[in-house]
CSV table of C-alpha atoms and ligand atoms in Angstrom, one decimal:
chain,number,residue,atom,x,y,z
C,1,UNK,CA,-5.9,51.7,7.0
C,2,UNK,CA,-6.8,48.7,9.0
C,3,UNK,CA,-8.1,45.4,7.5
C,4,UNK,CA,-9.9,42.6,9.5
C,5,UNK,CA,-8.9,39.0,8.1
C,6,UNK,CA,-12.6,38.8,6.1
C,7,UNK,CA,-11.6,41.9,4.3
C,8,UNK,CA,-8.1,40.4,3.5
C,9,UNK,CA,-9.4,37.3,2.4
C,10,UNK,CA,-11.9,38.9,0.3
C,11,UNK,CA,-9.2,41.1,-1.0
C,12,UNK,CA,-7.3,38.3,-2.1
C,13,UNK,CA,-10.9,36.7,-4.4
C,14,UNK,CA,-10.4,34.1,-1.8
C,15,UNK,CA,-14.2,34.6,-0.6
C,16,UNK,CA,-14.9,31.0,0.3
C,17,UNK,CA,-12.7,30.8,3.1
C,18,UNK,CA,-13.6,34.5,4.2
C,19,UNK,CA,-17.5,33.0,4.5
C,20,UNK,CA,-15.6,30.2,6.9
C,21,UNK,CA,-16.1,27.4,4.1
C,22,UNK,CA,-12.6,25.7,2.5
C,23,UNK,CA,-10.6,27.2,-0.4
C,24,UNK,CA,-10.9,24.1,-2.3
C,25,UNK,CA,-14.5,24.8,-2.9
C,26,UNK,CA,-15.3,21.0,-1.7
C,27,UNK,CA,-18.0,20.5,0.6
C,28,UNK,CA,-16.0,20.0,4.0
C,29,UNK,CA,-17.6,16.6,5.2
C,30,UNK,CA,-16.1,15.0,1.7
C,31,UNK,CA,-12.9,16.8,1.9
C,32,UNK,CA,-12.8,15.2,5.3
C,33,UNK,CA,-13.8,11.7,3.6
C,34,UNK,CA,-10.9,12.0,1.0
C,35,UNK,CA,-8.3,12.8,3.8
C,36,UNK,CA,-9.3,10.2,5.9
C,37,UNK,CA,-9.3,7.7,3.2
C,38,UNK,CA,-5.3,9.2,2.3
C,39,UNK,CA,-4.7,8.8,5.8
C,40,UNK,CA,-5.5,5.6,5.9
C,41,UNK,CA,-4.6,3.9,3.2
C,42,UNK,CA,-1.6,0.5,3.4
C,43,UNK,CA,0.3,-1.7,1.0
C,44,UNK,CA,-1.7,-4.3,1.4
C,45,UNK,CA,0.2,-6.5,-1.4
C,46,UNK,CA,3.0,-6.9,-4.4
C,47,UNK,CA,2.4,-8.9,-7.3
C,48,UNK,CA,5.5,-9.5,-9.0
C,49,UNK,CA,5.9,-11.2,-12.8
C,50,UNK,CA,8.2,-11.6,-15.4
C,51,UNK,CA,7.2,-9.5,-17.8
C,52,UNK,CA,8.7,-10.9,-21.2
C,53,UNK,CA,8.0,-9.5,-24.9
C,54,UNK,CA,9.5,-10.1,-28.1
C,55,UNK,CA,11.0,-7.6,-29.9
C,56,UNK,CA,10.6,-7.9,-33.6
C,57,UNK,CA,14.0,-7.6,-34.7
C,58,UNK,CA,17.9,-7.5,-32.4
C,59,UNK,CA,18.6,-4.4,-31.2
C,60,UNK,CA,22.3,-3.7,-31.4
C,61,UNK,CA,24.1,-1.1,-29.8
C,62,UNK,CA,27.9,-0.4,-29.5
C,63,UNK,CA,28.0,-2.3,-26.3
C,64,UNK,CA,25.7,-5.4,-26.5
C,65,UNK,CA,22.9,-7.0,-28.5
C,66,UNK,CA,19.4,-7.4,-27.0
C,67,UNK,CA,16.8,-10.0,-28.2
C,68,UNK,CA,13.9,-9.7,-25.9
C,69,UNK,CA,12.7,-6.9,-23.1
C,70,UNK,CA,13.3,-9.2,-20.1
C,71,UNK,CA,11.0,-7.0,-17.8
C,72,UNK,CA,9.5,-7.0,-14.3
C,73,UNK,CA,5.6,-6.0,-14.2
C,74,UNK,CA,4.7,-5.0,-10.0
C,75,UNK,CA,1.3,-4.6,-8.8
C,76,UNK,CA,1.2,-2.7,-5.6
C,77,UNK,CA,-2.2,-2.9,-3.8
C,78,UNK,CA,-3.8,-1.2,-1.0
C,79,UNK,CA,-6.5,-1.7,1.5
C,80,UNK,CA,-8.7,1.5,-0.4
C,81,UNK,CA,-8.9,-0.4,-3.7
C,82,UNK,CA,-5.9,1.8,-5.1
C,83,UNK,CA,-3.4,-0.3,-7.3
C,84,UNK,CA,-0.4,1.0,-8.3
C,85,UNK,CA,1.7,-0.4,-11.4
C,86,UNK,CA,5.1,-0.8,-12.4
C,87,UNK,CA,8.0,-2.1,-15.0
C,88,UNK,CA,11.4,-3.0,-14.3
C,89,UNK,CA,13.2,-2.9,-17.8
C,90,UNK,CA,17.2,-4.1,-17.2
C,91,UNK,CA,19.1,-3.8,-19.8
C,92,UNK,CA,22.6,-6.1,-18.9
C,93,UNK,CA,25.3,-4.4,-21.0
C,94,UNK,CA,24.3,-0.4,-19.9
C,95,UNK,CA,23.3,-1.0,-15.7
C,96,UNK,CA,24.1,-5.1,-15.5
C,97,UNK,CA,21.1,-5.6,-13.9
C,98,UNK,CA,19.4,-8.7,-15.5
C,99,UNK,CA,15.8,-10.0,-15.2
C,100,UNK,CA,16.4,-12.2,-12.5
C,101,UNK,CA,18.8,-9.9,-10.3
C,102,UNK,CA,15.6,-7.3,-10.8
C,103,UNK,CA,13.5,-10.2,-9.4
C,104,UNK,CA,15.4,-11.0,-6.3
C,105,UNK,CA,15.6,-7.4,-5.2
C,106,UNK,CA,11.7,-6.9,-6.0
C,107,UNK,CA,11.2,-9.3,-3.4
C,108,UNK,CA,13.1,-7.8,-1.1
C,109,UNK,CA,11.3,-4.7,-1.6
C,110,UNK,CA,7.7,-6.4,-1.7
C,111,UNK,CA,8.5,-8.0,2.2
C,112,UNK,CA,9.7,-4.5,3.1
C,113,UNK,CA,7.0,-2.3,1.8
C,114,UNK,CA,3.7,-4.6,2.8
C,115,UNK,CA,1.8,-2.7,5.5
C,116,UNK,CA,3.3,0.4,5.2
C,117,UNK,CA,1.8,4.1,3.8
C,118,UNK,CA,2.3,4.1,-0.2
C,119,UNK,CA,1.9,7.7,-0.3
C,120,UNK,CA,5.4,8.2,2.3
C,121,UNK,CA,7.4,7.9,-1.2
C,122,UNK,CA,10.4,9.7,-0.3
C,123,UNK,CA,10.6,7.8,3.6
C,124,UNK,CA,10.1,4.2,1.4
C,125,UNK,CA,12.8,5.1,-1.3
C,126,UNK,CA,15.2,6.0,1.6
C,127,UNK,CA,14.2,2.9,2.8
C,128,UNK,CA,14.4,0.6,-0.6
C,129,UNK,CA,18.0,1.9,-1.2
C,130,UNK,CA,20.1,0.3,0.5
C,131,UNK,CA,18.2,-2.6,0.3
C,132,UNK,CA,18.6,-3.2,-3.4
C,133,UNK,CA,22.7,-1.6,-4.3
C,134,UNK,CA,22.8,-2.0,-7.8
C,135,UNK,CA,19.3,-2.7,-9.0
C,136,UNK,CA,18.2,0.6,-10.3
C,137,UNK,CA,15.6,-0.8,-12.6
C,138,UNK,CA,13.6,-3.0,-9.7
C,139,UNK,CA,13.4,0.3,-7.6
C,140,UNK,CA,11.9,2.2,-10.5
C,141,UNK,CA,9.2,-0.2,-11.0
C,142,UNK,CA,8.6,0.6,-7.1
C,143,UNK,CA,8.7,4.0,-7.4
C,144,UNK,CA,6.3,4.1,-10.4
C,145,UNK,CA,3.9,2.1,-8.9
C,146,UNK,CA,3.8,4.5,-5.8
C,147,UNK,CA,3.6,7.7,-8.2
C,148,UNK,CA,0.7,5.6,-10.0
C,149,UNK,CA,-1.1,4.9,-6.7
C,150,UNK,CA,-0.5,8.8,-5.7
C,151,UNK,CA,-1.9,10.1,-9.1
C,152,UNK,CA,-4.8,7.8,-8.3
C,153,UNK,CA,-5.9,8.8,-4.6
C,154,UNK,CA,-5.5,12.6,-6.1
C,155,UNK,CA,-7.5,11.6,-8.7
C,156,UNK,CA,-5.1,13.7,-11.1
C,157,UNK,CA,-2.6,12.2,-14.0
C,158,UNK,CA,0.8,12.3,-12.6
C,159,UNK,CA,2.2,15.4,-14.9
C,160,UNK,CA,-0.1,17.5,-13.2
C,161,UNK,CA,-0.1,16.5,-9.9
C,162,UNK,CA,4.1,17.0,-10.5
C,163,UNK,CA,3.0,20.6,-11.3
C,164,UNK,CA,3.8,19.9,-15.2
C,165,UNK,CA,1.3,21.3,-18.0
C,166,UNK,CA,2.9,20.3,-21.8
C,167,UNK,CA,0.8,17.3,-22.2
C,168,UNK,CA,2.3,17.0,-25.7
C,169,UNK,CA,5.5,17.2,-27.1
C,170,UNK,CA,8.1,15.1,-29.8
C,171,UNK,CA,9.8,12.4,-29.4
C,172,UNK,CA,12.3,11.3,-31.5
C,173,UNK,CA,12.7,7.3,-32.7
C,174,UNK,CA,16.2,5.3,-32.9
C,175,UNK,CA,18.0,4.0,-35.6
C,176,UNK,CA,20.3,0.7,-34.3
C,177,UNK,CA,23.5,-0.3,-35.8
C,178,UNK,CA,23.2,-2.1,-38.8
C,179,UNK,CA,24.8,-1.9,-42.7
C,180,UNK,CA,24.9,1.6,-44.2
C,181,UNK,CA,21.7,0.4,-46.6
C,182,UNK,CA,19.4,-0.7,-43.8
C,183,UNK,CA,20.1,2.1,-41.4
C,184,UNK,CA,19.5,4.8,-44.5
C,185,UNK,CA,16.4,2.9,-45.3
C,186,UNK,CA,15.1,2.6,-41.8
C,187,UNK,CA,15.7,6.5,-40.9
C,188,UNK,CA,13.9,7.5,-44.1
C,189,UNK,CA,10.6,5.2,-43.2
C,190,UNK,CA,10.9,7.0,-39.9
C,191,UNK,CA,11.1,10.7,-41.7
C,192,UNK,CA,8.1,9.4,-43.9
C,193,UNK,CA,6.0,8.3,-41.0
C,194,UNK,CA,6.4,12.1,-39.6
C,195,UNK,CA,9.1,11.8,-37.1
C,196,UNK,CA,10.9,15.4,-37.2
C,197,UNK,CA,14.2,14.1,-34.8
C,198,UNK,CA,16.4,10.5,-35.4
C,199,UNK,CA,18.5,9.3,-33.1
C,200,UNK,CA,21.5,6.9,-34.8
C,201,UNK,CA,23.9,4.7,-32.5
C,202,UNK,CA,26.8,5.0,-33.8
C,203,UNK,CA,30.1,4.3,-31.5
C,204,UNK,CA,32.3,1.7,-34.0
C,205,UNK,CA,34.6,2.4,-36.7
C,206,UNK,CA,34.3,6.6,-36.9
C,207,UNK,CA,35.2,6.2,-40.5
C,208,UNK,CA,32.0,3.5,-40.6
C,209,UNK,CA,29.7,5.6,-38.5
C,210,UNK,CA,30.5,8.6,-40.7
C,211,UNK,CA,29.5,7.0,-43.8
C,212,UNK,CA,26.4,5.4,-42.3
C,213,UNK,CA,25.2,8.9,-40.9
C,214,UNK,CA,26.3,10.5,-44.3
C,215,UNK,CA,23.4,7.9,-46.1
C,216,UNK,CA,20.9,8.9,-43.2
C,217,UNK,CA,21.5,12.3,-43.8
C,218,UNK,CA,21.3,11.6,-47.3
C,219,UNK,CA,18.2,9.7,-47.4
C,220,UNK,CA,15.9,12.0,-44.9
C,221,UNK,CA,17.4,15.6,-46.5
C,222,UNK,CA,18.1,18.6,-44.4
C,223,UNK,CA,14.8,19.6,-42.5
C,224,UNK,CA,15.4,16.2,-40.2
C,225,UNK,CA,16.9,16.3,-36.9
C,226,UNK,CA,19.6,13.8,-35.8
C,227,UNK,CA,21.0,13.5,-32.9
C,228,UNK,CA,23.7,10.1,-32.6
C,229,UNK,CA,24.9,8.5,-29.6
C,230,UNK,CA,27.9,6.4,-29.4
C,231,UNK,CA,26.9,4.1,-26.1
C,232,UNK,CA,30.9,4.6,-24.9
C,233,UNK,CA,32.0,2.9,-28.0
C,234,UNK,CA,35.0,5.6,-28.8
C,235,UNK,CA,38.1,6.5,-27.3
C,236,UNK,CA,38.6,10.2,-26.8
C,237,UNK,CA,40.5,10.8,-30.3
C,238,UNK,CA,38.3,9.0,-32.2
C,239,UNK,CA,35.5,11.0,-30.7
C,240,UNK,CA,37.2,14.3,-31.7
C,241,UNK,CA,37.9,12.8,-34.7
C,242,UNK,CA,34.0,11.2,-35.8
C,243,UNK,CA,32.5,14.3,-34.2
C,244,UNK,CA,34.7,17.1,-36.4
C,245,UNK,CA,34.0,14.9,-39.7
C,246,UNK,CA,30.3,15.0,-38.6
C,247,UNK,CA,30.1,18.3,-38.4
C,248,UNK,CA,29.0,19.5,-41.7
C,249,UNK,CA,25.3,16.8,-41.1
C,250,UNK,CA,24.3,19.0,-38.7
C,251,UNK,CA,24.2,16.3,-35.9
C,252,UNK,CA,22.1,17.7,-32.9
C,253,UNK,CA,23.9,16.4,-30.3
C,254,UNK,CA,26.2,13.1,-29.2
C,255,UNK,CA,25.5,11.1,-26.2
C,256,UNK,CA,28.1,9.3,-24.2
C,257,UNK,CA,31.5,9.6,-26.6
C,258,UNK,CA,33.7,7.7,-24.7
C,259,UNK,CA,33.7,5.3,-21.9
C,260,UNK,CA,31.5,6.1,-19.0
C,261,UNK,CA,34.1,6.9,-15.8
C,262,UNK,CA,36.1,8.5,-18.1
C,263,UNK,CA,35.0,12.3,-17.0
C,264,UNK,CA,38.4,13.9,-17.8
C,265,UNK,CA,37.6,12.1,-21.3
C,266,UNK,CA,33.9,13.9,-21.5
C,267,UNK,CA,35.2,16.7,-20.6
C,268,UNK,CA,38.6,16.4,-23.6
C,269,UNK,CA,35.8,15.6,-25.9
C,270,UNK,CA,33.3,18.3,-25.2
C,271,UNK,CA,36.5,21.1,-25.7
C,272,UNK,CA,37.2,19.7,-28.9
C,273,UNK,CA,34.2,18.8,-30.6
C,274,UNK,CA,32.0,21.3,-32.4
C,275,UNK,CA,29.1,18.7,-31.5
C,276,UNK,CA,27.5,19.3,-27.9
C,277,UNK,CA,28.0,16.4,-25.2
C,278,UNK,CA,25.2,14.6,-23.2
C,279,UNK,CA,26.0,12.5,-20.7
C,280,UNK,CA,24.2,9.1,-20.7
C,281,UNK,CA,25.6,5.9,-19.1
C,282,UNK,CA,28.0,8.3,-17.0
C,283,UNK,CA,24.9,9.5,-15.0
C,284,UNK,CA,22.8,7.4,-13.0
C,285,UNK,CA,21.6,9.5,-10.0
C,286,UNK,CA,21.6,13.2,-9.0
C,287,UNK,CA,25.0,12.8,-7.4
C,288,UNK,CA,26.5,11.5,-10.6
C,289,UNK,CA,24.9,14.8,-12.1
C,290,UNK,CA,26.6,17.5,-9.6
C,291,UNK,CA,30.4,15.4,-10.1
C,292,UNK,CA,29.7,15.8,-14.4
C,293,UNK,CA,28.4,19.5,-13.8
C,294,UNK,CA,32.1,20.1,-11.7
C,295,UNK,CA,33.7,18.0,-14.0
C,296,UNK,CA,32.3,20.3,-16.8
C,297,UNK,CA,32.2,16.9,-18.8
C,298,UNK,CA,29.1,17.6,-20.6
C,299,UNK,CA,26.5,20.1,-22.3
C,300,UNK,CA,23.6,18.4,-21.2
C,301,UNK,CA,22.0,15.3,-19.4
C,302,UNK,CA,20.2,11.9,-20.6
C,303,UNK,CA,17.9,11.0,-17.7
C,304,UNK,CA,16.6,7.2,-17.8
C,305,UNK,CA,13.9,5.9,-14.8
C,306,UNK,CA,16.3,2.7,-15.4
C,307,UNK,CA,19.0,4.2,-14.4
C,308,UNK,CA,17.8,6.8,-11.8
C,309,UNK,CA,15.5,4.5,-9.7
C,310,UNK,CA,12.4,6.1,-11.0
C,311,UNK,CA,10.4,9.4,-11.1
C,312,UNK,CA,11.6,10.8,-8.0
C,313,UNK,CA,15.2,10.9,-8.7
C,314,UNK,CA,15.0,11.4,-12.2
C,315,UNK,CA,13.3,14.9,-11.0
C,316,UNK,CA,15.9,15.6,-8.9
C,317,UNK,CA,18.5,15.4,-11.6
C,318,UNK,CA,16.4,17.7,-13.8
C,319,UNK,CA,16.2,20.3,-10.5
C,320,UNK,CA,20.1,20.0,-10.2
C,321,UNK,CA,20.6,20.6,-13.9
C,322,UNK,CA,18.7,23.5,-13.4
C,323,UNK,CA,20.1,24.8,-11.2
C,324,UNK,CA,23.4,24.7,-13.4
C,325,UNK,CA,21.6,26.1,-16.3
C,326,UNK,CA,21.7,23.0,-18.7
C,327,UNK,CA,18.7,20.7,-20.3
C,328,UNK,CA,17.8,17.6,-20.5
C,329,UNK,CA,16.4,14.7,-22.4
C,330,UNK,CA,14.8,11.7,-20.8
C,331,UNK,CA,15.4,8.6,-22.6
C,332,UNK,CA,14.5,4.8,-22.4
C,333,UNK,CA,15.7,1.1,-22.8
C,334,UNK,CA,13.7,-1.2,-24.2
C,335,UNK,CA,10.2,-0.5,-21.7
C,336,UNK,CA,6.6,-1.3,-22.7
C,337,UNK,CA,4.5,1.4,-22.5
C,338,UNK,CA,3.5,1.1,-19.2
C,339,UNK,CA,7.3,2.5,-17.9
C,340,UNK,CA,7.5,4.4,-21.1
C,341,UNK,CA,4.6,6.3,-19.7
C,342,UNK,CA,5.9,7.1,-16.7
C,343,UNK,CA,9.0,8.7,-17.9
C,344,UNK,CA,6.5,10.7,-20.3
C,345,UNK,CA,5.4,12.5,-17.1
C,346,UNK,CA,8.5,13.2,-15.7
C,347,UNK,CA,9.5,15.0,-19.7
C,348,UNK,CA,5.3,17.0,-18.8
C,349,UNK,CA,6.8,17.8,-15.8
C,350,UNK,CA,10.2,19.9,-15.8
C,351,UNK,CA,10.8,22.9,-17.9
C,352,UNK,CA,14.2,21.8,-18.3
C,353,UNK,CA,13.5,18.6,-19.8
C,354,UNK,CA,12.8,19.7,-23.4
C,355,UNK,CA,14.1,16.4,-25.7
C,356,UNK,CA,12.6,13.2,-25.4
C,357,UNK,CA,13.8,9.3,-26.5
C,358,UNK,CA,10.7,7.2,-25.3
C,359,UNK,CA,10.5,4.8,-28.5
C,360,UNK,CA,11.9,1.8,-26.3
C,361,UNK,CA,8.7,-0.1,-27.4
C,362,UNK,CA,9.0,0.3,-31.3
C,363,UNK,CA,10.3,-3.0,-31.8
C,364,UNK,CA,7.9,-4.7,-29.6
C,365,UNK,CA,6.3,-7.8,-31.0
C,366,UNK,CA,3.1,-7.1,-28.4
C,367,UNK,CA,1.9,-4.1,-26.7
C,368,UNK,CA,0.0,-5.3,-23.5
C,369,UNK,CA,-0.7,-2.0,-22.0
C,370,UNK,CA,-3.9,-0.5,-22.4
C,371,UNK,CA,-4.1,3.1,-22.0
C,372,UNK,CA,-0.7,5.0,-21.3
C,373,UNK,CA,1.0,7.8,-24.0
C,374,UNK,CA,0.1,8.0,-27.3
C,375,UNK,CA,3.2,8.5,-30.5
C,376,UNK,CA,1.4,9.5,-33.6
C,377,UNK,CA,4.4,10.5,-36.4
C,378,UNK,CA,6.6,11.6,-33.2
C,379,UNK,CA,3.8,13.4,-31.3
C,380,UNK,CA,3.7,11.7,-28.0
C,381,UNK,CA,0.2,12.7,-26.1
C,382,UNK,CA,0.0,11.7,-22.5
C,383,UNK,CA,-3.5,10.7,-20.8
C,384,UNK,CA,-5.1,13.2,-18.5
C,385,UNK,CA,-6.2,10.1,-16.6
C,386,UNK,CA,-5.6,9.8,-12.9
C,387,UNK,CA,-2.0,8.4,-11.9
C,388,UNK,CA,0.2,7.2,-14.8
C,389,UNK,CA,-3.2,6.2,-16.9
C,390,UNK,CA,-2.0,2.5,-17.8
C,391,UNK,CA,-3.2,-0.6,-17.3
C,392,UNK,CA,-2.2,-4.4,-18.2
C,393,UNK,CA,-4.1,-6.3,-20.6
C,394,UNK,CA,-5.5,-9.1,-17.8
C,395,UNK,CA,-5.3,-12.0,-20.7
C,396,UNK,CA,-1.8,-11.0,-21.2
C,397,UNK,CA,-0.8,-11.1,-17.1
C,398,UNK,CA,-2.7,-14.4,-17.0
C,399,UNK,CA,0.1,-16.1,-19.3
C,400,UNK,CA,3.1,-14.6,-17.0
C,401,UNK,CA,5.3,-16.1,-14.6
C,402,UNK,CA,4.5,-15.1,-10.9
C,403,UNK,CA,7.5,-13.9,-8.6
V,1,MG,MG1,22.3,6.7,-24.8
């Protein structure tokens, strides 16, 4: 039997484009219009500002204290009206980036990407590379403003346009070092606000971080999930050592044991300990995640947009775990929610990203992004607004320093 390409096409439901009109079921003048307008479109300018806020009280990790989110904030315009936005958030003691090493490499990027196509992503991040070594964080606020302006001219919200569809999912909230009384009394006003997953730094004395965790556990009873993470602060015998005593709190998982080019350590750790390994501050890009996946260091992978250099590569890593059969969390600094946002879609977006950390706002003083991902007792909802859905209170950018 013989079919002519009108019966095939009407075969296939697709009878639209059998009748000679588009499979898009747009008029084709206006589908002409919209590619035009894509075609068209230029970086036309950067804004750059230091983006400072407040948090409300130290955050203290095994490695360093922070005070304040020293941040970047980039506007990227174009000639269609499109703006794309962005947040650098260093944080010195995990990538030693700082604010103001962020600031010079954003403005190398700005004189580089003026003029050119904001929807060429991958061709500008090739480009931005080697342009910025060592300034992960300035190159994610780049990407995410490029993602944002995407989203925009597709008129979808990034997740979907990234071919994602879990619009909501948990998140879990972070504990910092602190005494044993504080930390069991902060975990358990977490558990009562709803959160059903605490992370707890730990990384110091093991005998200290047991009994600190033994209080949490304590405090929030059994149905809570806790996952610690000891920001490199062990040596590989302590880490078999804190991570056998923790056994019996049913600890979810421990990032980054010991220190973080220490694979052969990872990898000591992971044999020994009856508490699965992520990898944190040993992975920054997708090559760092094919040399832990040979060096069977770890169990499973905590992406960052800080560390990565945004959306782009932070999928990548998720595709490589993948294709080695292991999950993935994406976690934060300390980012507003603009950033936080962002790395919300890239969770929407890959099946193989199924734990989130995005509570790098939570000790914020302010919150000047309107719009962006909702947490309601750890149920983070994402906007179904074109492009990342955030924008900047305008008051708030009025009082910031320009680049
Ligand atoms: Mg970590």
């Amino acid at each position: 039997m013989s079919l002519t390409r009108k019966g095939f096409l009407k075969a296939l439901g697709l009878g639209a484009l059998a009748a000679g009109s588009n499979a898009w079921g747009l008029p084709s003048e206006a589908l002409e219009d919209a590619r035009a307008a894509v075609k068209r479109l230029k970086i036309t300018g950067v804004e750059i500002y230091l983006f400072d806020i407040a948090l409300t009280s130290p955050f203290r990790i095994a490695i360093g204290v922070m005070n304040a989110a020293n941040d970047l904030l980039v506007r990227v315009r174009t000639d269609q009206g499109l703006v794309g936005l962005g947040e650098a958030c260093p944080f010195p003691p995990i990538t030693g980036e700082t604010q103001a090493t962020n600031a010079a490499a954003a403005r190398a990027i700005r004189d580089m990407i003026v003029g050119q196509d904001p929807l060429a992503i991958d061709d500008l991040l090739r480009k931005i590379g080697p342009l910025v070594h060592s300034n992960p964080s300035a190159v994610a606020a780049f990407d995410m403003a490029l993602f944002d302006i995407l989203g925009k001219a597709a008129g979808l919200p990034l997740f979907r346009l990234l071919g994602g569809s879990k619009s909501v999912f948990e998140t879990d909230i972070t504990t910092g070092i602190d005494t044993l009384e504080a930390m069991a009394a902060e975990s358990k006003r977490y558990a009562d606000m709803g959160y059903k997953t605490l992370k707890v730094k730990v990384g110091l004395d093991p005998d200290e971080d047991f009994a600190r965790l033994e209080a949490i556990r304590r405090a929030v009873g059994p149905k809570t999930a806790i996952r610690v993470d000891a920001n490199q602060g062990w040596t590989v015998p302590q880490a078999v050592y804190a991570l056998r005593k923790m056994e019996p709190l049913a600890i979810e998982f421990c990032e980054q044991p010991v220190l973080a080019s220490d694979h052969a350590g990872m990898r000591a750790v992971r044999a020994q300990s009856p508490i699965s390994i992520m990898a944190d501050e040993s992975l920054y890009g997708p090559a760092d995640a094919i040399t832990l996946i040979r060096a069977e260091a770890c169990d499973t992978f905590n992406i960052k947009l800080m560390k990565s250099g945004g959306i782009l590569n932070s999928i990548r890593i998720a595709h490589v775990a993948g294709a080695a059969n292991m999950r993935c969390m994406v976690g934060c600094m300390l980012e507003s929610n603009l950033a936080l946002t962002a790395a919300a879609h890239v969770v929407a977006s890959q099946a193989n990203i199924v734990y989130a950390d995005l509570d790098g706002n939570s000790e914020h003083a302010v919150d000047p992004v309107i719009g962006g991902m909702t947490v309601r007792a750890g149920t983070l909802t994402l906007p179904e607004t074109p492009g990342l859905g955030c924008d900047i209170d305008p008051a708030f950018v009025k009082k910031l320093q320009k680049v």
